[in-house]
Amino acid sequence: MTTLQDTLPLITIAQKTRQAASKLAILDTEAKNQALEAIAQALELAKDDIIQANIADCQAATAAGIAKPLYKRLQLDEHKLRDAIAGVRDVAKLPDPVGTVQIHRELDTGLVLKRVTCPLGVLGIIFEARPEAAIQIVSLAIKSGNGVILKGGKEAIASCEAIVKAIKQGLSHTAVNSDAVQLLTTREETRELLNLDKYVDLIIPRGSNSFVQFVQNNTRIPVLGHADGICHLYIDKAADLTTAITVSVDAKIQYAAACNAIETLLIHQSVAGEFLPKIAAALAGAEVELRGDERTLEIIPHIGSATATDWETEYSDLILAIKIVDSIEQAIAHINEYGSRHTEAIITEDPAAVETFFGLVNAAGVFHNCSTRFADGFRYGFGAEVGISTQQMPPRGPVGLEGLVTYKYQMTGNGHIVANYTGANAKPFTHKDLEKT
């Protein structure tokens, strides 16, 4: 595939993206939804080309010795592609996040203030070897009125090129300029992208902890995202053990390479003797490697020994660390010490324990009696997500449409001047809230 960056410098590509984004920002909802449907249809027509490109990527990655978790993320079969295309249409069904009046206030007669949502501008998304992420990201960018510059993982270059080619073909017959979507393919372009603070408004990196830190340390552009996905499941003393086994298995093996799969299982000492043999047997059937602390090894001695490193490791594989704790407070302390503020869960039938867990665990998602694997923009009803944010400030958790808009203040007067509202005879403000239209 011949791309713009084959002939144009990146700064020119960024300028074109910004110009296209400025026009996209003022399109109405119908025009954006028509563009999304055109993308969905184009991806369906290009299905065979995309699958073949992904097969080539997978073969090349295997020859290069790709890690097992990364290979699972790289694979894009017909089911994944079908779901990603369905996600495009789901985004089209969502309310338009642009143009929402958040504040409508009369400051004085004839002087009216509005706060209205608007697009961020241009997004720079650097993601790992998960090609379907390109589809999700583009659909969210267009619906929120943003241009997007994509940089996929080196392992997924052919897949991403086939996907973006189809997307651009779909957009070519719509009101959205295809320059609003760009794809970068080299590491050098990544470094250059981080310097384009004049044209790019937000960087969202999706990758390893070291990579995210590299991005944060090498750009003046605001950065949103998460590094690690170290998630925990705590089995409380008041847990229903049948529920605990079912949820533990799903949270670990349903898709072990995902950032919302659990890496550590914490178990209250009062139920450990009964629960551990059962969960060990359940996970053995899925070939999960278990690593336990000393107290765990006393109950199930046939597993591996956990070290301090295990508590701070995101395996992204069929490996699970296990620790016995004496109280919910000890479990929470462990989570807040080693967790990555992604998603944490508790299994219990005690409402007070749930309240304590929800209140004291510092994470973007805190779950009760359900799998951490639900931490996902599509499952939340966002249509898709551009990534997971574990930062303290919003947006937090799965970032969908609402996380891709900001707002501006609009004020209309009739010759009003501040001088009339200051001094000894200052005129008072009315500050009357009006209907948000």
Tab-separated table of C-alpha atoms in Angstrom:
chain	number	residue	atom	x	y	z
A	1	MET	CA	0.000	0.000	0.000
A	2	THR	CA	1.369	3.417	-0.956
A	3	THR	CA	0.672	5.929	1.786
A	4	LEU	CA	0.981	9.678	2.056
A	5	GLN	CA	4.069	9.358	4.203
A	6	ASP	CA	5.878	7.630	1.338
A	7	THR	CA	6.041	11.003	-0.433
A	8	LEU	CA	5.347	13.679	2.188
A	9	PRO	CA	7.178	14.676	5.382
A	10	LEU	CA	5.324	13.932	8.592
A	11	ILE	CA	4.795	17.596	9.428
A	12	THR	CA	2.910	17.998	6.139
A	13	ILE	CA	0.811	14.937	6.900
A	14	ALA	CA	0.003	16.376	10.329
A	15	GLN	CA	-0.989	19.688	8.756
A	16	LYS	CA	-3.326	17.900	6.354
A	17	THR	CA	-4.811	15.922	9.237
A	18	ARG	CA	-5.433	19.125	11.179
A	19	GLN	CA	-7.085	20.785	8.206
A	20	ALA	CA	-9.343	17.778	7.684
A	21	ALA	CA	-10.122	17.651	11.414
A	22	SER	CA	-11.193	21.305	11.443
A	23	LYS	CA	-13.827	20.523	8.818
A	24	LEU	CA	-14.830	17.280	10.523
A	25	ALA	CA	-15.363	19.180	13.777
A	26	ILE	CA	-18.343	21.096	12.379
A	27	LEU	CA	-20.070	18.239	10.556
A	28	ASP	CA	-23.508	17.302	11.800
A	29	THR	CA	-24.324	13.959	13.374
A	30	GLU	CA	-25.924	12.526	10.245
A	31	ALA	CA	-22.843	13.195	8.131
A	32	LYS	CA	-20.560	11.535	10.673
A	33	ASN	CA	-22.845	8.530	10.991
A	34	GLN	CA	-22.961	8.158	7.201
A	35	ALA	CA	-19.165	8.149	7.202
A	36	LEU	CA	-19.109	5.410	9.839
A	37	GLU	CA	-21.512	3.256	7.817
A	38	ALA	CA	-19.334	3.787	4.743
A	39	ILE	CA	-16.314	2.622	6.739
A	40	ALA	CA	-18.175	-0.481	7.947
A	41	GLN	CA	-19.174	-1.390	4.392
A	42	ALA	CA	-15.662	-0.801	3.052
A	43	LEU	CA	-14.174	-3.033	5.748
A	44	GLU	CA	-16.661	-5.770	4.892
A	45	LEU	CA	-15.694	-5.568	1.214
A	46	ALA	CA	-12.001	-5.684	2.135
A	47	LYS	CA	-12.419	-8.555	4.610
A	48	ASP	CA	-10.404	-11.088	2.623
A	49	ASP	CA	-7.541	-8.652	1.991
A	50	ILE	CA	-7.385	-7.746	5.680
A	51	ILE	CA	-7.390	-11.377	6.817
A	52	GLN	CA	-4.655	-12.284	4.328
A	53	ALA	CA	-2.557	-9.324	5.448
A	54	ASN	CA	-2.933	-10.460	9.028
A	55	ILE	CA	-1.910	-14.002	8.160
A	56	ALA	CA	1.257	-12.579	6.601
A	57	ASP	CA	1.892	-10.514	9.739
A	58	CYS	CA	1.403	-13.553	11.962
A	59	GLN	CA	3.738	-15.704	9.864
A	60	ALA	CA	6.448	-13.025	9.933
A	61	ALA	CA	5.989	-12.521	13.669
A	62	THR	CA	6.269	-16.266	14.317
A	63	ALA	CA	9.481	-16.433	12.336
A	64	ALA	CA	10.812	-13.532	14.404
A	65	GLY	CA	9.993	-15.345	17.664
A	66	ILE	CA	7.082	-13.199	18.851
A	67	ALA	CA	5.997	-13.715	22.464
A	68	LYS	CA	2.874	-15.824	22.928
A	69	PRO	CA	0.712	-13.052	24.528
A	70	LEU	CA	1.621	-10.599	21.770
A	71	TYR	CA	0.841	-13.184	19.102
A	72	LYS	CA	-2.678	-13.612	20.490
A	73	ARG	CA	-3.208	-9.874	20.281
A	74	LEU	CA	-1.887	-9.800	16.737
A	75	GLN	CA	-4.231	-12.459	15.374
A	76	LEU	CA	-7.244	-11.029	13.546
A	77	ASP	CA	-9.624	-13.762	12.470
A	78	GLU	CA	-13.045	-13.382	10.866
A	79	HIS	CA	-14.787	-13.287	14.244
A	80	LYS	CA	-12.608	-10.476	15.595
A	81	LEU	CA	-12.998	-8.521	12.378
A	82	ARG	CA	-16.755	-9.048	12.356
A	83	ASP	CA	-16.999	-7.787	15.933
A	84	ALA	CA	-14.828	-4.764	15.141
A	85	ILE	CA	-17.053	-3.840	12.193
A	86	ALA	CA	-20.139	-4.267	14.376
A	87	GLY	CA	-18.448	-1.893	16.807
A	88	VAL	CA	-18.247	0.784	14.096
A	89	ARG	CA	-21.999	0.600	13.638
A	90	ASP	CA	-22.509	0.614	17.408
A	91	VAL	CA	-20.563	3.876	17.636
A	92	ALA	CA	-22.824	5.357	14.970
A	93	LYS	CA	-25.833	4.593	17.183
A	94	LEU	CA	-24.391	6.465	20.160
A	95	PRO	CA	-25.354	10.081	20.960
A	96	ASP	CA	-23.114	12.683	19.381
A	97	PRO	CA	-20.749	13.973	22.088
A	98	VAL	CA	-20.117	17.231	20.205
A	99	GLY	CA	-22.296	20.326	20.694
A	100	THR	CA	-23.730	19.375	24.073
A	101	VAL	CA	-24.598	22.452	26.147
A	102	GLN	CA	-23.241	21.818	29.634
A	103	ILE	CA	-23.893	25.289	31.042
A	104	HIS	CA	-26.451	27.863	29.820
A	105	ARG	CA	-26.455	30.844	32.111
A	106	GLU	CA	-27.613	34.445	32.015
A	107	LEU	CA	-24.967	36.634	33.641
A	108	ASP	CA	-27.148	39.700	33.184
A	109	THR	CA	-29.947	40.734	30.875
A	110	GLY	CA	-28.662	40.181	27.324
A	111	LEU	CA	-25.364	38.680	28.497
A	112	VAL	CA	-25.506	34.886	28.131
A	113	LEU	CA	-22.836	32.252	28.725
A	114	LYS	CA	-22.745	28.715	27.326
A	115	ARG	CA	-20.277	25.892	27.842
A	116	VAL	CA	-20.418	23.614	24.808
A	117	THR	CA	-18.544	20.375	24.081
A	118	CYS	CA	-16.195	20.312	21.089
A	119	PRO	CA	-13.566	17.966	19.595
A	120	LEU	CA	-10.011	17.870	20.922
A	121	GLY	CA	-8.555	18.284	17.424
A	122	VAL	CA	-5.974	15.698	16.322
A	123	LEU	CA	-5.238	12.490	18.236
A	124	GLY	CA	-1.965	10.616	18.007
A	125	ILE	CA	-2.625	6.974	18.892
A	126	ILE	CA	0.335	4.618	19.292
A	127	PHE	CA	-0.916	1.095	19.892
A	128	GLU	CA	0.433	-2.410	20.273
A	129	ALA	CA	0.132	-5.308	17.855
A	130	ARG	CA	-3.660	-5.397	17.923
A	131	PRO	CA	-4.823	-4.389	14.428
A	132	GLU	CA	-8.543	-4.238	15.208
A	133	ALA	CA	-7.725	-1.353	17.557
A	134	ALA	CA	-7.267	0.802	14.440
A	135	ILE	CA	-10.914	0.224	13.533
A	136	GLN	CA	-12.159	1.069	17.016
A	137	ILE	CA	-10.008	4.177	17.283
A	138	VAL	CA	-10.993	5.589	13.904
A	139	SER	CA	-14.706	5.107	14.540
A	140	LEU	CA	-14.493	6.934	17.865
A	141	ALA	CA	-12.340	9.699	16.385
A	142	ILE	CA	-14.773	10.407	13.578
A	143	LYS	CA	-17.873	10.348	15.779
A	144	SER	CA	-16.187	12.764	18.209
A	145	GLY	CA	-15.055	15.024	15.358
A	146	ASN	CA	-11.312	14.406	15.709
A	147	GLY	CA	-8.603	13.702	13.198
A	148	VAL	CA	-6.336	10.771	14.051
A	149	ILE	CA	-2.763	9.750	13.290
A	150	LEU	CA	-2.296	6.039	13.949
A	151	LYS	CA	0.936	4.218	14.670
A	152	GLY	CA	0.422	0.476	14.987
A	153	GLY	CA	2.872	-2.095	16.297
A	154	LYS	CA	5.613	-3.164	13.905
A	155	GLU	CA	4.238	-6.718	13.936
A	156	ALA	CA	0.882	-5.527	12.534
A	157	ILE	CA	2.030	-3.244	9.716
A	158	ALA	CA	0.424	-5.167	6.844
A	159	SER	CA	-2.836	-5.612	8.766
A	160	CYS	CA	-3.032	-1.929	9.675
A	161	GLU	CA	-2.234	-0.850	6.126
A	162	ALA	CA	-5.047	-3.029	4.750
A	163	ILE	CA	-7.473	-1.689	7.368
A	164	VAL	CA	-6.607	1.976	6.834
A	165	LYS	CA	-6.730	1.527	3.047
A	166	ALA	CA	-10.303	0.255	3.377
A	167	ILE	CA	-11.235	3.044	5.790
A	168	LYS	CA	-9.933	5.712	3.418
A	169	GLN	CA	-11.776	4.139	0.501
A	170	GLY	CA	-14.961	4.220	2.537
A	171	LEU	CA	-14.478	7.859	3.487
A	172	SER	CA	-13.763	8.899	-0.099
A	173	HIS	CA	-17.502	9.000	-0.834
A	174	THR	CA	-18.530	10.889	2.315
A	175	ALA	CA	-18.347	14.395	3.770
A	176	VAL	CA	-15.333	13.368	5.871
A	177	ASN	CA	-11.999	14.100	4.206
A	178	SER	CA	-9.916	10.913	4.254
A	179	ASP	CA	-6.915	13.000	5.350
A	180	ALA	CA	-8.543	12.939	8.800
A	181	VAL	CA	-7.151	9.393	9.141
A	182	GLN	CA	-3.432	8.725	8.743
A	183	LEU	CA	-1.186	5.717	9.389
A	184	LEU	CA	2.490	5.765	10.365
A	185	THR	CA	4.648	2.659	10.003
A	186	THR	CA	8.148	3.346	11.318
A	187	ARG	CA	9.761	3.911	14.707
A	188	GLU	CA	11.355	7.105	13.412
A	189	GLU	CA	7.903	8.508	12.686
A	190	THR	CA	6.890	7.777	16.267
A	191	ARG	CA	9.673	9.996	17.582
A	192	GLU	CA	8.787	12.720	15.100
A	193	LEU	CA	5.105	12.502	16.006
A	194	LEU	CA	5.940	13.229	19.636
A	195	ASN	CA	7.469	16.557	18.566
A	196	LEU	CA	4.392	17.782	16.679
A	197	ASP	CA	2.798	19.627	19.594
A	198	LYS	CA	1.622	22.371	17.212
A	199	TYR	CA	-0.569	19.925	15.296
A	200	VAL	CA	-1.363	17.038	17.666
A	201	ASP	CA	-3.533	17.677	20.737
A	202	LEU	CA	-3.397	14.363	22.596
A	203	ILE	CA	-1.169	11.288	22.527
A	204	ILE	CA	-2.627	7.963	23.639
A	205	PRO	CA	0.037	5.240	23.915
A	206	ARG	CA	-0.968	1.599	24.328
A	207	GLY	CA	1.932	-0.674	25.122
A	208	SER	CA	4.475	-1.700	27.734
A	209	ASN	CA	5.229	0.266	30.872
A	210	SER	CA	8.648	1.271	29.545
A	211	PHE	CA	7.165	2.427	26.242
A	212	VAL	CA	4.473	4.558	27.893
A	213	GLN	CA	7.113	6.133	30.124
A	214	PHE	CA	9.253	6.814	27.056
A	215	VAL	CA	6.336	8.623	25.418
A	216	GLN	CA	5.603	10.642	28.548
A	217	ASN	CA	9.244	11.680	28.862
A	218	ASN	CA	9.694	12.663	25.226
A	219	THR	CA	6.781	14.898	24.314
A	220	ARG	CA	5.169	18.186	25.273
A	221	ILE	CA	1.832	16.882	24.040
A	222	PRO	CA	-0.591	15.760	26.787
A	223	VAL	CA	-0.455	11.974	27.222
A	224	LEU	CA	-3.361	9.757	28.264
A	225	GLY	CA	-3.194	6.039	28.865
A	226	HIS	CA	-1.998	3.216	31.039
A	227	ALA	CA	1.233	1.291	31.276
A	228	ASP	CA	0.580	-1.939	33.192
A	229	GLY	CA	-2.559	-4.000	33.677
A	230	ILE	CA	-1.824	-5.634	37.020
A	231	CYS	CA	-5.322	-6.610	38.188
A	232	HIS	CA	-6.320	-8.509	41.335
A	233	LEU	CA	-9.241	-10.618	42.477
A	234	TYR	CA	-9.808	-10.810	46.238
A	235	ILE	CA	-11.757	-13.765	47.660
A	236	ASP	CA	-13.279	-12.471	50.896
A	237	LYS	CA	-14.119	-14.531	53.975
A	238	ALA	CA	-17.803	-14.077	53.108
A	239	ALA	CA	-17.408	-15.199	49.491
A	240	ASP	CA	-19.651	-17.737	47.811
A	241	LEU	CA	-16.944	-20.158	46.726
A	242	THR	CA	-18.825	-21.401	43.677
A	243	THR	CA	-19.041	-17.834	42.421
A	244	ALA	CA	-15.394	-17.312	43.366
A	245	ILE	CA	-14.234	-20.255	41.257
A	246	THR	CA	-16.321	-19.299	38.229
A	247	VAL	CA	-15.189	-15.664	38.284
A	248	SER	CA	-11.541	-16.507	39.012
A	249	VAL	CA	-11.345	-18.855	36.026
A	250	ASP	CA	-12.957	-16.348	33.660
A	251	ALA	CA	-10.852	-13.432	34.920
A	252	LYS	CA	-7.664	-15.399	34.261
A	253	ILE	CA	-8.220	-17.586	31.215
A	254	GLN	CA	-10.989	-15.994	29.130
A	255	TYR	CA	-8.272	-13.921	27.415
A	256	ALA	CA	-5.073	-14.042	29.429
A	257	ALA	CA	-3.237	-11.585	27.169
A	258	ALA	CA	-5.706	-8.780	27.898
A	259	CYS	CA	-4.773	-5.940	30.226
A	260	ASN	CA	-7.903	-6.584	32.317
A	261	ALA	CA	-7.109	-10.239	33.080
A	262	ILE	CA	-6.102	-10.889	36.691
A	263	GLU	CA	-2.459	-11.463	37.555
A	264	THR	CA	-2.813	-12.021	41.325
A	265	LEU	CA	-5.423	-13.871	43.380
A	266	LEU	CA	-5.753	-12.771	47.003
A	267	ILE	CA	-7.554	-15.148	49.371
A	268	HIS	CA	-8.761	-14.593	52.932
A	269	GLN	CA	-7.089	-17.071	55.286
A	270	SER	CA	-10.409	-18.321	56.677
A	271	VAL	CA	-11.503	-19.761	53.290
A	272	ALA	CA	-8.085	-20.587	51.827
A	273	GLY	CA	-8.053	-24.206	53.026
A	274	GLU	CA	-11.295	-25.008	51.232
A	275	PHE	CA	-10.940	-22.711	48.237
A	276	LEU	CA	-7.334	-23.263	47.148
A	277	PRO	CA	-7.562	-26.961	46.191
A	278	LYS	CA	-10.738	-26.253	44.224
A	279	ILE	CA	-9.391	-23.297	42.282
A	280	ALA	CA	-6.084	-25.091	41.669
A	281	ALA	CA	-7.976	-28.004	40.119
A	282	ALA	CA	-10.148	-25.679	38.016
A	283	LEU	CA	-7.160	-23.745	36.685
A	284	ALA	CA	-5.090	-26.871	36.099
A	285	GLY	CA	-7.594	-27.874	33.457
A	286	ALA	CA	-6.721	-24.672	31.598
A	287	GLU	CA	-2.972	-25.267	32.046
A	288	VAL	CA	-2.507	-22.190	34.223
A	289	GLU	CA	0.829	-22.039	36.025
A	290	LEU	CA	0.297	-21.138	39.685
A	291	ARG	CA	2.831	-19.415	41.927
A	292	GLY	CA	2.003	-19.134	45.621
A	293	ASP	CA	3.344	-17.485	48.752
A	294	GLU	CA	4.539	-19.638	51.676
A	295	ARG	CA	1.072	-20.010	53.218
A	296	THR	CA	-0.391	-21.030	49.874
A	297	LEU	CA	2.323	-23.662	49.414
A	298	GLU	CA	1.364	-25.215	52.742
A	299	ILE	CA	-2.085	-25.981	51.301
A	300	ILE	CA	-1.170	-26.776	47.672
A	301	PRO	CA	2.564	-27.608	47.767
A	302	HIS	CA	2.793	-28.839	44.185
A	303	ILE	CA	2.801	-25.335	42.631
A	304	GLY	CA	5.647	-22.865	42.093
A	305	SER	CA	6.899	-20.426	44.698
A	306	ALA	CA	6.023	-16.754	44.251
A	307	THR	CA	8.703	-14.106	44.716
A	308	ALA	CA	8.416	-10.368	45.304
A	309	THR	CA	8.726	-9.863	41.548
A	310	ASP	CA	5.521	-11.798	40.907
A	311	TRP	CA	3.407	-9.237	42.775
A	312	GLU	CA	4.492	-6.500	40.358
A	313	THR	CA	4.440	-8.469	37.114
A	314	GLU	CA	1.879	-8.303	34.318
A	315	TYR	CA	2.196	-11.808	32.857
A	316	SER	CA	-0.341	-11.414	30.029
A	317	ASP	CA	-0.195	-15.204	29.966
A	318	LEU	CA	-1.559	-18.293	31.736
A	319	ILE	CA	0.352	-17.567	34.955
A	320	LEU	CA	-1.285	-16.567	38.238
A	321	ALA	CA	0.266	-15.465	41.513
A	322	ILE	CA	-1.590	-16.370	44.739
A	323	LYS	CA	-1.337	-14.837	48.197
A	324	ILE	CA	-3.216	-15.537	51.429
A	325	VAL	CA	-4.177	-12.467	53.473
A	326	ASP	CA	-5.527	-12.105	56.997
A	327	SER	CA	-8.096	-9.389	56.315
A	328	ILE	CA	-9.758	-7.255	53.690
A	329	GLU	CA	-7.577	-4.374	54.869
A	330	GLN	CA	-4.466	-6.412	54.088
A	331	ALA	CA	-5.852	-7.283	50.659
A	332	ILE	CA	-6.559	-3.627	49.895
A	333	ALA	CA	-3.099	-2.623	51.091
A	334	HIS	CA	-1.540	-5.182	48.735
A	335	ILE	CA	-3.679	-3.993	45.814
A	336	ASN	CA	-2.852	-0.340	46.382
A	337	GLU	CA	0.842	-1.195	46.678
A	338	TYR	CA	1.201	-3.408	43.601
A	339	GLY	CA	-1.842	-2.703	41.431
A	340	SER	CA	-1.688	-0.525	38.343
A	341	ARG	CA	-4.980	1.291	39.092
A	342	HIS	CA	-6.654	-0.539	36.240
A	343	THR	CA	-9.382	-2.905	37.524
A	344	GLU	CA	-9.756	-4.707	40.858
A	345	ALA	CA	-12.491	-7.084	42.041
A	346	ILE	CA	-13.874	-8.626	45.220
A	347	ILE	CA	-15.953	-11.780	45.690
A	348	THR	CA	-18.118	-11.511	48.781
A	349	GLU	CA	-21.677	-11.674	50.077
A	350	ASP	CA	-20.960	-9.012	52.728
A	351	PRO	CA	-22.267	-5.534	51.731
A	352	ALA	CA	-19.972	-3.863	54.261
A	353	ALA	CA	-16.939	-5.521	52.665
A	354	VAL	CA	-18.049	-4.290	49.246
A	355	GLU	CA	-18.421	-0.745	50.565
A	356	THR	CA	-14.944	-0.882	52.125
A	357	PHE	CA	-13.384	-2.325	48.976
A	358	PHE	CA	-15.068	0.177	46.654
A	359	GLY	CA	-14.175	3.073	48.909
A	360	LEU	CA	-10.517	2.293	49.598
A	361	VAL	CA	-9.183	0.577	46.468
A	362	ASN	CA	-7.503	3.093	44.172
A	363	ALA	CA	-8.371	1.941	40.656
A	364	ALA	CA	-10.277	3.093	37.597
A	365	GLY	CA	-12.605	0.097	37.990
A	366	VAL	CA	-13.732	-1.685	41.171
A	367	PHE	CA	-15.959	-4.728	40.654
A	368	HIS	CA	-18.055	-6.945	42.920
A	369	ASN	CA	-18.865	-10.597	42.165
A	370	CYS	CA	-17.938	-10.351	38.484
A	371	SER	CA	-14.934	-10.785	36.236
A	372	THR	CA	-12.389	-8.023	35.666
A	373	ARG	CA	-12.686	-8.868	31.971
A	374	PHE	CA	-15.787	-6.666	31.847
A	375	ALA	CA	-13.508	-3.583	31.989
A	376	ASP	CA	-13.878	-2.716	28.333
A	377	GLY	CA	-15.404	0.163	26.385
A	378	PHE	CA	-17.527	-2.087	24.182
A	379	ARG	CA	-18.879	-3.988	27.188
A	380	TYR	CA	-19.598	-0.703	28.972
A	381	GLY	CA	-21.759	0.358	26.043
A	382	PHE	CA	-19.268	2.924	24.710
A	383	GLY	CA	-19.280	1.237	21.294
A	384	ALA	CA	-15.488	0.923	21.480
A	385	GLU	CA	-12.543	2.513	23.261
A	386	VAL	CA	-9.295	4.202	22.304
A	387	GLY	CA	-7.642	2.777	25.399
A	388	ILE	CA	-7.795	2.474	29.167
A	389	SER	CA	-6.739	5.407	31.314
A	390	THR	CA	-5.453	4.683	34.817
A	391	GLN	CA	-4.646	8.289	35.639
A	392	GLN	CA	-6.354	9.969	38.556
A	393	MET	CA	-7.813	12.820	36.512
A	394	PRO	CA	-10.641	12.141	34.058
A	395	PRO	CA	-11.144	10.540	31.639
A	396	ARG	CA	-10.523	7.366	33.625
A	397	GLY	CA	-11.051	3.721	32.734
A	398	PRO	CA	-12.137	2.795	29.187
A	399	VAL	CA	-11.974	5.973	27.104
A	400	GLY	CA	-14.837	6.288	24.668
A	401	LEU	CA	-16.501	9.261	23.014
A	402	GLU	CA	-16.824	11.376	26.152
A	403	GLY	CA	-13.082	11.176	26.742
A	404	LEU	CA	-12.332	12.568	23.276
A	405	VAL	CA	-14.106	15.904	23.611
A	406	THR	CA	-13.356	19.041	25.556
A	407	TYR	CA	-15.444	22.196	25.825
A	408	LYS	CA	-15.349	25.878	25.098
A	409	TYR	CA	-17.133	28.827	26.682
A	410	GLN	CA	-19.327	30.856	24.358
A	411	MET	CA	-20.593	34.258	25.475
A	412	THR	CA	-23.030	36.586	23.734
A	413	GLY	CA	-23.681	40.168	24.817
A	414	ASN	CA	-25.004	43.433	23.507
A	415	GLY	CA	-22.200	45.879	24.051
A	416	HIS	CA	-21.677	44.774	27.649
A	417	ILE	CA	-18.475	45.993	29.326
A	418	VAL	CA	-16.843	44.903	32.595
A	419	ALA	CA	-16.522	48.497	33.819
A	420	ASN	CA	-20.254	48.556	34.573
A	421	TYR	CA	-19.831	45.649	37.001
A	422	THR	CA	-16.994	47.088	39.097
A	423	GLY	CA	-16.513	50.013	41.478
A	424	ALA	CA	-18.815	51.719	43.970
A	425	ASN	CA	-21.900	51.518	41.777
A	426	ALA	CA	-21.200	48.078	40.374
A	427	LYS	CA	-24.128	46.469	38.622
A	428	PRO	CA	-24.946	43.010	40.068
A	429	PHE	CA	-24.889	39.819	38.003
A	430	THR	CA	-28.104	37.826	37.771
A	431	HIS	CA	-26.392	34.419	37.323
A	432	LYS	CA	-29.647	32.800	36.242
A	433	ASP	CA	-29.429	29.276	34.826
A	434	LEU	CA	-31.365	28.818	31.593
A	435	GLU	CA	-32.663	25.745	29.808
A	436	LYS	CA	-29.819	23.816	28.138
A	437	THR	CA	-30.768	23.962	24.476
